[in-house]
PDB file of C-alpha atoms in Angstrom:
ATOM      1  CA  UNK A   1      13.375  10.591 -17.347  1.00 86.00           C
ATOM      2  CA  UNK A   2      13.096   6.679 -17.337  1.00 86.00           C
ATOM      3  CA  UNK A   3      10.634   7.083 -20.760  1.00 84.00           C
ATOM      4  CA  UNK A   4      14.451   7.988 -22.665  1.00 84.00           C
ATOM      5  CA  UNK A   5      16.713   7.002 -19.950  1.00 88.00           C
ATOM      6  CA  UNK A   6      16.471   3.122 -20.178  1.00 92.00           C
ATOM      7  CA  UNK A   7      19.051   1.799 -22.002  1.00 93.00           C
ATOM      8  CA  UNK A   8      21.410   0.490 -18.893  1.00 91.00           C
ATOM      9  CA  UNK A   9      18.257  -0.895 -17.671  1.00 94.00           C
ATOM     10  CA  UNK A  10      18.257  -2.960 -20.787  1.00 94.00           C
ATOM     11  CA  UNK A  11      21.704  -3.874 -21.077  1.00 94.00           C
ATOM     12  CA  UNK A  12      21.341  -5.241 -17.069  1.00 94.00           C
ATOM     13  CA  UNK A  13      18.310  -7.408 -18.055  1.00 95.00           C
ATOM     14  CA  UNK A  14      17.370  -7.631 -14.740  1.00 97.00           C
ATOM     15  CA  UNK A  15      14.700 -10.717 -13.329  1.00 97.00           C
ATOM     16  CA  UNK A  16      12.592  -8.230 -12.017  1.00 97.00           C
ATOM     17  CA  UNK A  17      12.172  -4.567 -11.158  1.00 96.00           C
ATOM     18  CA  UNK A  18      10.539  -3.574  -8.143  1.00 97.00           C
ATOM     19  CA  UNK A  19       9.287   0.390  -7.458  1.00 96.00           C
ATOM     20  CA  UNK A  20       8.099   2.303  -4.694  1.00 95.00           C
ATOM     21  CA  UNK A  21       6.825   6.062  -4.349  1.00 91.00           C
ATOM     22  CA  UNK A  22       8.586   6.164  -7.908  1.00 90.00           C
ATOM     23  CA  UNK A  23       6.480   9.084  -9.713  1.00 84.00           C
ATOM     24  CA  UNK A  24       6.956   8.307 -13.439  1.00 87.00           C
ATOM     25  CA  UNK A  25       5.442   5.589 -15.691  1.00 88.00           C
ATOM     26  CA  UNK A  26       7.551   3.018 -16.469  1.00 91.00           C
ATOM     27  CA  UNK A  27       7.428   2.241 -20.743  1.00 92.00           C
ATOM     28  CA  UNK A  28       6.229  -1.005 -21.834  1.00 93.00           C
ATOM     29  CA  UNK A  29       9.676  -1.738 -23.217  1.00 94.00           C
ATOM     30  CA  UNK A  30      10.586  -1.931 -19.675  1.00 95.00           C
ATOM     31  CA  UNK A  31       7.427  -3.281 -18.778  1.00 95.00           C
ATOM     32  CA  UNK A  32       7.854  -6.791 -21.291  1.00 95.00           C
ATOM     33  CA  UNK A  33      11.591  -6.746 -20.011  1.00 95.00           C
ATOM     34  CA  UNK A  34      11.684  -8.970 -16.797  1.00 97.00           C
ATOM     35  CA  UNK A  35      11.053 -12.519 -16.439  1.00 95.00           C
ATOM     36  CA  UNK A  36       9.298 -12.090 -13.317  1.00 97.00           C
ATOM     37  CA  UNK A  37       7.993  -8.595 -14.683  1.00 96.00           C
ATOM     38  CA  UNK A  38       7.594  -5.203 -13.059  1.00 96.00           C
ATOM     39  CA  UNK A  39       6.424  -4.675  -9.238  1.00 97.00           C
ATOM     40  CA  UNK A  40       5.265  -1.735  -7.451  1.00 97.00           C
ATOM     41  CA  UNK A  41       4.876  -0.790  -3.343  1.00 98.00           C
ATOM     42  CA  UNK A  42       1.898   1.156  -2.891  1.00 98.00           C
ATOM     43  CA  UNK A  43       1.139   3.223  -0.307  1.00 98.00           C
ATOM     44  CA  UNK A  44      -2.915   2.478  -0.345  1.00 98.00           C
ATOM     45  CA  UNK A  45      -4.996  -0.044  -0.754  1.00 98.00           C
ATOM     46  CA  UNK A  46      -5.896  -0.196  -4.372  1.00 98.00           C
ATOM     47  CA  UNK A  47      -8.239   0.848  -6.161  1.00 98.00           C
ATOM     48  CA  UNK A  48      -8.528   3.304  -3.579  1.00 98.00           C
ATOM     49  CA  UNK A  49      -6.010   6.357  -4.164  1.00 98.00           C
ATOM     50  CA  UNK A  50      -3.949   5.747  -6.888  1.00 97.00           C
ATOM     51  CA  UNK A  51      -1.309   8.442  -7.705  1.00 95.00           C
ATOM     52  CA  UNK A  52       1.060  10.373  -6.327  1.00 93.00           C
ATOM     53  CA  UNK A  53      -0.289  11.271  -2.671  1.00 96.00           C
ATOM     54  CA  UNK A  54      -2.249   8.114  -1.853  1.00 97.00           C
ATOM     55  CA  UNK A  55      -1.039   8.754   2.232  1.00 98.00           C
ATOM     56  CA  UNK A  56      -1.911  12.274   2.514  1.00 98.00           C
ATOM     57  CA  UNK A  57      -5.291  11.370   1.088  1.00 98.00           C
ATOM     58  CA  UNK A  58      -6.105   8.785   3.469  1.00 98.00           C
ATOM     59  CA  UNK A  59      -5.570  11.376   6.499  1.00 98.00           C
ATOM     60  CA  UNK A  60      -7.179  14.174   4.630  1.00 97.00           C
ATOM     61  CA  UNK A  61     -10.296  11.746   3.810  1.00 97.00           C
ATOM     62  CA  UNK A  62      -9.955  10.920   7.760  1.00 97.00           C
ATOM     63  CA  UNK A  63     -10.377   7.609   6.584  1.00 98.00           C
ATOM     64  CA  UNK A  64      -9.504   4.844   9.833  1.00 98.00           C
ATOM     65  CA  UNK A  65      -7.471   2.681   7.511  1.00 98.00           C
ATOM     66  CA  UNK A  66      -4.682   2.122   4.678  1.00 98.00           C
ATOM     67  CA  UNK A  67      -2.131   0.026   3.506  1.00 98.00           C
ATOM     68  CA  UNK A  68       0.096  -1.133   1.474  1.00 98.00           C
ATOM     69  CA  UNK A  69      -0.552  -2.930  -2.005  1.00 98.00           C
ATOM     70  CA  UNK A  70       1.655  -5.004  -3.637  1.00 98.00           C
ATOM     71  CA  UNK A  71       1.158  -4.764  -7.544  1.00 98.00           C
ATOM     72  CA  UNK A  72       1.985  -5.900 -10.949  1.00 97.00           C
ATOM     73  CA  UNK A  73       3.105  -2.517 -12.756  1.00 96.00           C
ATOM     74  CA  UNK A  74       0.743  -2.097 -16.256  1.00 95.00           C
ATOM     75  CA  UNK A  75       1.067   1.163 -18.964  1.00 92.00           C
ATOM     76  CA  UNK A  76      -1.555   3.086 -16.825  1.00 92.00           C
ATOM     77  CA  UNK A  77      -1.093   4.926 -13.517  1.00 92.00           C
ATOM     78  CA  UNK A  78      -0.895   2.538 -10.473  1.00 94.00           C
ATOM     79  CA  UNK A  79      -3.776   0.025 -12.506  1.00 95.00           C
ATOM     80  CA  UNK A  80      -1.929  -3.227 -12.582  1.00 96.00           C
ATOM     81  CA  UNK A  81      -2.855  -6.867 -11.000  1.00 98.00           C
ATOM     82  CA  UNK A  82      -3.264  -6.314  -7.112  1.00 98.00           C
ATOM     83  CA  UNK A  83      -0.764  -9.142  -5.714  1.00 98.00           C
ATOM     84  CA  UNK A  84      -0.589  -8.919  -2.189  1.00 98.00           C
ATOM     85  CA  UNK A  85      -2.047  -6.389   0.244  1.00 98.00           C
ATOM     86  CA  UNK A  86      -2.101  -5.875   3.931  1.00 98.00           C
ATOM     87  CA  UNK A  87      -3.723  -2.756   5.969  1.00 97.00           C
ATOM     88  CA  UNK A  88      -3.143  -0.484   9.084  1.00 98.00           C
ATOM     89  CA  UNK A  89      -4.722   1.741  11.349  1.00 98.00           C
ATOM     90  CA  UNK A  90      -4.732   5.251  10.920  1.00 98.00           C
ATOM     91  CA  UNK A  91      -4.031   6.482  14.823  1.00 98.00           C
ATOM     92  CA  UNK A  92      -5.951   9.698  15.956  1.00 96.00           C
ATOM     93  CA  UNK A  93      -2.571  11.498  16.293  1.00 95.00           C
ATOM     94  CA  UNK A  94      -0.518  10.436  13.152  1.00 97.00           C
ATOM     95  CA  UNK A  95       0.491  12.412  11.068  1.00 97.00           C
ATOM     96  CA  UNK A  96       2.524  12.357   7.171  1.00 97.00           C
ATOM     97  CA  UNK A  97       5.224  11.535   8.677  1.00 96.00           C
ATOM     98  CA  UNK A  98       4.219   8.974  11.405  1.00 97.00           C
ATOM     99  CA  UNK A  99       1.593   6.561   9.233  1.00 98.00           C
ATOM    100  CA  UNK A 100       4.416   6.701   6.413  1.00 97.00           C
ATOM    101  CA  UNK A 101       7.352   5.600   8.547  1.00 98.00           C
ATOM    102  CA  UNK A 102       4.641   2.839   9.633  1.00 98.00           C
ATOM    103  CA  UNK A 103       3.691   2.128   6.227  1.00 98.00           C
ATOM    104  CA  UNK A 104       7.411   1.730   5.073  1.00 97.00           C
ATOM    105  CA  UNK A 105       7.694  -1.042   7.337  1.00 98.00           C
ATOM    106  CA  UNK A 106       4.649  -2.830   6.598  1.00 98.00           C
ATOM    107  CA  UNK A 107       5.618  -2.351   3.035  1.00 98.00           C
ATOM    108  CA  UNK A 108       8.910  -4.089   2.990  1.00 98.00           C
ATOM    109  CA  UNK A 109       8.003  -6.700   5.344  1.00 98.00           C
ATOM    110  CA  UNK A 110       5.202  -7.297   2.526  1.00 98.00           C
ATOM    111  CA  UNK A 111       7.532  -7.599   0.209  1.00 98.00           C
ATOM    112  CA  UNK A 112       9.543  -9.812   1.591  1.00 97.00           C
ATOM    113  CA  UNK A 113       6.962 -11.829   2.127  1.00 97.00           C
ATOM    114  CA  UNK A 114       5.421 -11.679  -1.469  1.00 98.00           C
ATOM    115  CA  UNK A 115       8.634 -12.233  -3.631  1.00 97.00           C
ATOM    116  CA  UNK A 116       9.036 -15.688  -3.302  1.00 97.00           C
ATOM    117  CA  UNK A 117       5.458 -16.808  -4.525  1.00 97.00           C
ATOM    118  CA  UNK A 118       6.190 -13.932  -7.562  1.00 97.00           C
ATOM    119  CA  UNK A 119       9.775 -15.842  -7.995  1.00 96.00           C
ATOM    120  CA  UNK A 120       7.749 -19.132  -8.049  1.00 96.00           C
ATOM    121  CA  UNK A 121       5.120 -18.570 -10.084  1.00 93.00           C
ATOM    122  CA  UNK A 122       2.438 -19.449  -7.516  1.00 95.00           C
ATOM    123  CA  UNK A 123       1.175 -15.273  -6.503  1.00 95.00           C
ATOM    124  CA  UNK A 124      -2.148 -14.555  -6.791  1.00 90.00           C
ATOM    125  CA  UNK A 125      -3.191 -11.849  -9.515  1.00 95.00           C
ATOM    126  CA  UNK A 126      -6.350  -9.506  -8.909  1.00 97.00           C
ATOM    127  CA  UNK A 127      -8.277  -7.592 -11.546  1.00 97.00           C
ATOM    128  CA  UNK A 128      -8.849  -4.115  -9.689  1.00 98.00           C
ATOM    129  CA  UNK A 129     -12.446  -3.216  -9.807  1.00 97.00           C
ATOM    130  CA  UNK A 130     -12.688  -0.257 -11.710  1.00 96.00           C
ATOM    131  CA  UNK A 131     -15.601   1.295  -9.943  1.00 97.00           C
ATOM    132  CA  UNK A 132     -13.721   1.482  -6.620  1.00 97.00           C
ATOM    133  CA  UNK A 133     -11.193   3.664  -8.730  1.00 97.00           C
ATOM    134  CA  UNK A 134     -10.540   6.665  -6.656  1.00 98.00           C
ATOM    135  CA  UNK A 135      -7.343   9.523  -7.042  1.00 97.00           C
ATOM    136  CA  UNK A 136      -4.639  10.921  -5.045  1.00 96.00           C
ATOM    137  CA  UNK A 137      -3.086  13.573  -6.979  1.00 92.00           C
ATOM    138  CA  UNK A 138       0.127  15.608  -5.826  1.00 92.00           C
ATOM    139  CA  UNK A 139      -0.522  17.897  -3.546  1.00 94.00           C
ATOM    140  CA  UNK A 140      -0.193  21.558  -4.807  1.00 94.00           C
ATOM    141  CA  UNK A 141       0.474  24.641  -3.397  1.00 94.00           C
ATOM    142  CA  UNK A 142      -2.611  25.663  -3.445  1.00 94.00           C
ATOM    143  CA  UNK A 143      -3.915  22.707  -1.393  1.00 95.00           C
ATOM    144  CA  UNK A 144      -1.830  23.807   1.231  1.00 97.00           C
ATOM    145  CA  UNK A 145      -3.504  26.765   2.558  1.00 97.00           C
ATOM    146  CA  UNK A 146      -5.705  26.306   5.750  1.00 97.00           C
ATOM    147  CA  UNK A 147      -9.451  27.554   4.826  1.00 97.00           C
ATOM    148  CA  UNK A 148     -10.820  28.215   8.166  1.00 97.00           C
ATOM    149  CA  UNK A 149     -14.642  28.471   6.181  1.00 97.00           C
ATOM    150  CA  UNK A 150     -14.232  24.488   6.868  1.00 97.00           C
ATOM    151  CA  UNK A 151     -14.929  22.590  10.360  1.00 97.00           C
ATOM    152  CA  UNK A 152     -11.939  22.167  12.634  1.00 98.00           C
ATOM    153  CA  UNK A 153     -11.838  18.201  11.985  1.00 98.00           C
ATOM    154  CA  UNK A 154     -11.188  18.943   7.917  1.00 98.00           C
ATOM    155  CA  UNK A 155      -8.430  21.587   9.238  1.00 98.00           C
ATOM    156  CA  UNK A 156      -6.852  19.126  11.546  1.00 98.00           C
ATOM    157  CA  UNK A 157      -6.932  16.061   9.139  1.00 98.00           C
ATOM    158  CA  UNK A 158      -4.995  18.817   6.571  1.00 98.00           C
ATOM    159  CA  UNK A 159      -2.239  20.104   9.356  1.00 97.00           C
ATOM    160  CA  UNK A 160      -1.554  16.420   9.577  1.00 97.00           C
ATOM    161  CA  UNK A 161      -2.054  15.400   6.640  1.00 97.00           C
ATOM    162  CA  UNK A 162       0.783  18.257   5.376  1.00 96.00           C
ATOM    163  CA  UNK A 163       2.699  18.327   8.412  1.00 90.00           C
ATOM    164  CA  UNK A 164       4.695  21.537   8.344  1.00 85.00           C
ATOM    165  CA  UNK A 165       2.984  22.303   4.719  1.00 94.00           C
ATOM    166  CA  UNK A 166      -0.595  24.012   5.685  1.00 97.00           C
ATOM    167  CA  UNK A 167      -0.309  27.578   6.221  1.00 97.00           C
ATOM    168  CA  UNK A 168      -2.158  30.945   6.988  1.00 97.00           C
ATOM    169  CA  UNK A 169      -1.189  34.213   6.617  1.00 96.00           C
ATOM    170  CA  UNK A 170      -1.313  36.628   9.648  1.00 94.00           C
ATOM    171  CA  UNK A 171      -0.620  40.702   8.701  1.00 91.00           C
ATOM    172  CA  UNK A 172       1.311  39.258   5.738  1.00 91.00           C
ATOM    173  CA  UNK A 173       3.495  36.733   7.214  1.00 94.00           C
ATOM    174  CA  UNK A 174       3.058  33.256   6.397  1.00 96.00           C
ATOM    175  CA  UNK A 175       2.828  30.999   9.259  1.00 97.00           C
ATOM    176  CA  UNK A 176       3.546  26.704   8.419  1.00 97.00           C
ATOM    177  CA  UNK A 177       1.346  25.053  11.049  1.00 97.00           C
ATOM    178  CA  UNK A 178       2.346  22.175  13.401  1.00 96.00           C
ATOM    179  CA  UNK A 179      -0.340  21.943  16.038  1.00 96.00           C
ATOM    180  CA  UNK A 180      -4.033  22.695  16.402  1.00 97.00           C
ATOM    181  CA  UNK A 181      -6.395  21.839  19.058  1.00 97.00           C
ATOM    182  CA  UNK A 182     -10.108  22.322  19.251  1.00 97.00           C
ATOM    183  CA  UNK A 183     -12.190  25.118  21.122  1.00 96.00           C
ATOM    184  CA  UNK A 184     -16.092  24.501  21.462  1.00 96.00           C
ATOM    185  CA  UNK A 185     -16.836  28.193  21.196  1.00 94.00           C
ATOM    186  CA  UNK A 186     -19.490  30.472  18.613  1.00 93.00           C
ATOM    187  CA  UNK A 187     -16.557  32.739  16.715  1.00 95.00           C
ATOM    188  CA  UNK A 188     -16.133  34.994  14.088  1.00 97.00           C
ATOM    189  CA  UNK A 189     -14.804  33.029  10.870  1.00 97.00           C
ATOM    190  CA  UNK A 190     -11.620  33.645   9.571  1.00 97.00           C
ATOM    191  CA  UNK A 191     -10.845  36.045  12.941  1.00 97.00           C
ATOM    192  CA  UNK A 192      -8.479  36.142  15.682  1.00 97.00           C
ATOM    193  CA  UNK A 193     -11.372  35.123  18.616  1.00 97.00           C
ATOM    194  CA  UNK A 194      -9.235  34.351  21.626  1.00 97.00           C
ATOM    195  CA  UNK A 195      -5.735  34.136  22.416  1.00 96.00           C
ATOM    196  CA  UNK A 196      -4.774  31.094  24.975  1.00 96.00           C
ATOM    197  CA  UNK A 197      -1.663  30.460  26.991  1.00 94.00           C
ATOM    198  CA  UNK A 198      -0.673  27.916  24.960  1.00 95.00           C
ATOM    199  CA  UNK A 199      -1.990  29.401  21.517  1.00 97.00           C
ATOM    200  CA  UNK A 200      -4.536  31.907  19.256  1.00 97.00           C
ATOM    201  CA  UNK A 201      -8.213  31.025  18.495  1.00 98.00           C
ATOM    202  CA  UNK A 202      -8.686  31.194  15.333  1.00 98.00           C
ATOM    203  CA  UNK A 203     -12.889  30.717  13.991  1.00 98.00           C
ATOM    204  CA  UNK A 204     -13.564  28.184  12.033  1.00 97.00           C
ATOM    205  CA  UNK A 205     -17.278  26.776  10.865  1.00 97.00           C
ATOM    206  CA  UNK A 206     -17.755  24.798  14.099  1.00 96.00           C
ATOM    207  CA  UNK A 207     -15.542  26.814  16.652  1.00 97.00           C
ATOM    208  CA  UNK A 208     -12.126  27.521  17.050  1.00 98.00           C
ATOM    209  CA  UNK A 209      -9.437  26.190  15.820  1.00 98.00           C
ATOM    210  CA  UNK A 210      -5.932  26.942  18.471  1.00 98.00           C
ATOM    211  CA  UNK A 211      -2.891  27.110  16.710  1.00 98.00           C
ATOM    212  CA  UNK A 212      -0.130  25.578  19.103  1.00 97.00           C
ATOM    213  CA  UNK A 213       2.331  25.017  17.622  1.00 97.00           C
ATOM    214  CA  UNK A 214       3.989  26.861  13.738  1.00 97.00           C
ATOM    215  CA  UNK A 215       6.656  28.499  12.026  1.00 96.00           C
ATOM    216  CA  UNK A 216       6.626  32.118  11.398  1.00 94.00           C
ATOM    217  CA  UNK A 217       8.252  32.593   8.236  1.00 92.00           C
ATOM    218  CA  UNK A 218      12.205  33.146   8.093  1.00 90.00           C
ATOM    219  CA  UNK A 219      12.267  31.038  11.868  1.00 93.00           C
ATOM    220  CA  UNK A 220      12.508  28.456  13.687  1.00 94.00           C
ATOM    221  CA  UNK A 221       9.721  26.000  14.806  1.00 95.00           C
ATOM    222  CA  UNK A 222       8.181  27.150  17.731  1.00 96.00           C
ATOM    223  CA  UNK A 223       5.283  26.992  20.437  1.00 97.00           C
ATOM    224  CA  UNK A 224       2.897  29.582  20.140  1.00 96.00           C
ATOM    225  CA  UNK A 225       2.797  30.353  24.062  1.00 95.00           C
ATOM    226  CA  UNK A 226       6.948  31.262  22.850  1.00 95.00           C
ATOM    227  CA  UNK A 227       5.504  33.555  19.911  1.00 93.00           C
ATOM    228  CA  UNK A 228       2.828  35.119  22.644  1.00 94.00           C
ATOM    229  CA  UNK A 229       6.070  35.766  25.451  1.00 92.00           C
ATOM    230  CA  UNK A 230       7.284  38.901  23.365  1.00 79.00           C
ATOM    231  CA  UNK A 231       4.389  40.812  22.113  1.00 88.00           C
ATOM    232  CA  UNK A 232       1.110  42.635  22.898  1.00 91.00           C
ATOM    233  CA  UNK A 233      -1.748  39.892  22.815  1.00 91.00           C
ATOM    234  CA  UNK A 234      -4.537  42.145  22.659  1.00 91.00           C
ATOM    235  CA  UNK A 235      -3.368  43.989  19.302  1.00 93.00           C
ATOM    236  CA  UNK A 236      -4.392  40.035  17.763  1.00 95.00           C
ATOM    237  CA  UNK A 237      -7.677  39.833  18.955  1.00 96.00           C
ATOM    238  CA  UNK A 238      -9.829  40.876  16.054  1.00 95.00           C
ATOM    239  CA  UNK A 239      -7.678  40.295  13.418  1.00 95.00           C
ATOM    240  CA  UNK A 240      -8.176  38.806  10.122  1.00 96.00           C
ATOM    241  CA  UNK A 241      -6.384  35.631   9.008  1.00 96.00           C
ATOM    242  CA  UNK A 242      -5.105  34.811   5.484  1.00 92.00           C
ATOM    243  CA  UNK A 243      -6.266  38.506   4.314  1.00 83.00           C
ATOM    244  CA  UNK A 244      -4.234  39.557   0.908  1.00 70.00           C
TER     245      UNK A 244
END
């Protein structure tokens, strides 16, 4: 808890301190400590998505961009001088895991690049524009579970978004989801429609959405055409999904 926890901090008197993905606000004794003051990574580019989740947001938002910010830290959450900043493409098929791997990179390269004009003196510093302010709060359990009332593209964007967190319930069993694909067909919300070689058809406002690839609860990642191998496909069709 670095708002008690500080003291070694203090007796290292360090030049600077430099954050990323850190999750707690740093005190303003810490703050006024450094020469060449407090610095944050960033996984967006700010004013969009501060907070806690600022990747998953940008695939959940199916937004076609982020970045990485590089920012003076200030007393409120993520709303300090914008230093530096550099963007990326968000690829059709990334995923949590993927852009932030990608985003790690292009953060420390940015880094890199940006301390010497913070050592120097000579780094630019940018009022963020309070009206662009948007939030990325941590996601919650809650969030998680897949509401198939939505269109398959807000369902994707959230299996990818919470790779190997989204979920649905099937006869009680929780399910984490992996891999969906799209099915251009009129079904039954919320229903078992179809069940595919390589997955089940699940309605959704615009379709189907095919589940591919999951993990039943208490396994192993799997395919679904594995899952299909060992039971009778026709007692699915018809069923309800995420029923209590």
């Amino acid at each position: 808890k670095i708002k008690e926890d500080y003291n070694k901090i203090l007796d290292i008197n360090p030049d600077i301190i430099i954050t990323c993905a850190y999750g707690q606000i740093i005190p303003k004794i810490l703050l006024d400590l450094p020469k060449h003051k407090c610095i944050n990574v960033h996984a967006s580019l700010l004013p969009k998505y501060r907070g806690g989740a600022p990747i998953h947001a940008s695939i959940l938002n199916d937004d076609k961009y982020t970045g990485i910010t590089i920012m003076y830290m200030a007393e409120g959450m993520d709303d300090g001088d914008i230093i530096n900043q550099e963007r990326v493409k968000i690829e059709e098929d990334d995923n949590i895991n993927t852009l932030s791997d990608k985003l790690s990179i292009l953060g420390a390269n940015l880094l890199l690049n940006t301390l010497p004009n913070i050592i120097n003196g000579t780094c630019k510093r940018i009022k963020q524009k309070e009206d662009e302010v948007s939030f990325a709060y941590t996601i919650k359990r809650q969030d998680e579970k897949i509401d198939f009332n939505e269109n398959y593209r807000s369902i994707y964007n959230k299996v990818r978004a919470l790779y190997n967190r989204s979920y649905f319930t099937l006869n009680g069993i929780e399910y984490k989801v992996f891999k969906v694909r799209f099915e251009n067909k009129k079904s039954t919300i919320s229903k078992i429609n179809n069940v595919y070689k390589d997955g089940i058809g699940i309605g959704c406002k615009d379709g189907e959405v095919v589940i591919t690839e999951f993990i039943p609860s208490g396994k192993k990642q799997m395919l679904v055409s594995s899952f299909l191998n060992g039971i009778d496909k026709t007692k699915l069709l018809g069923v309800n999904i995420n029923e209590e």
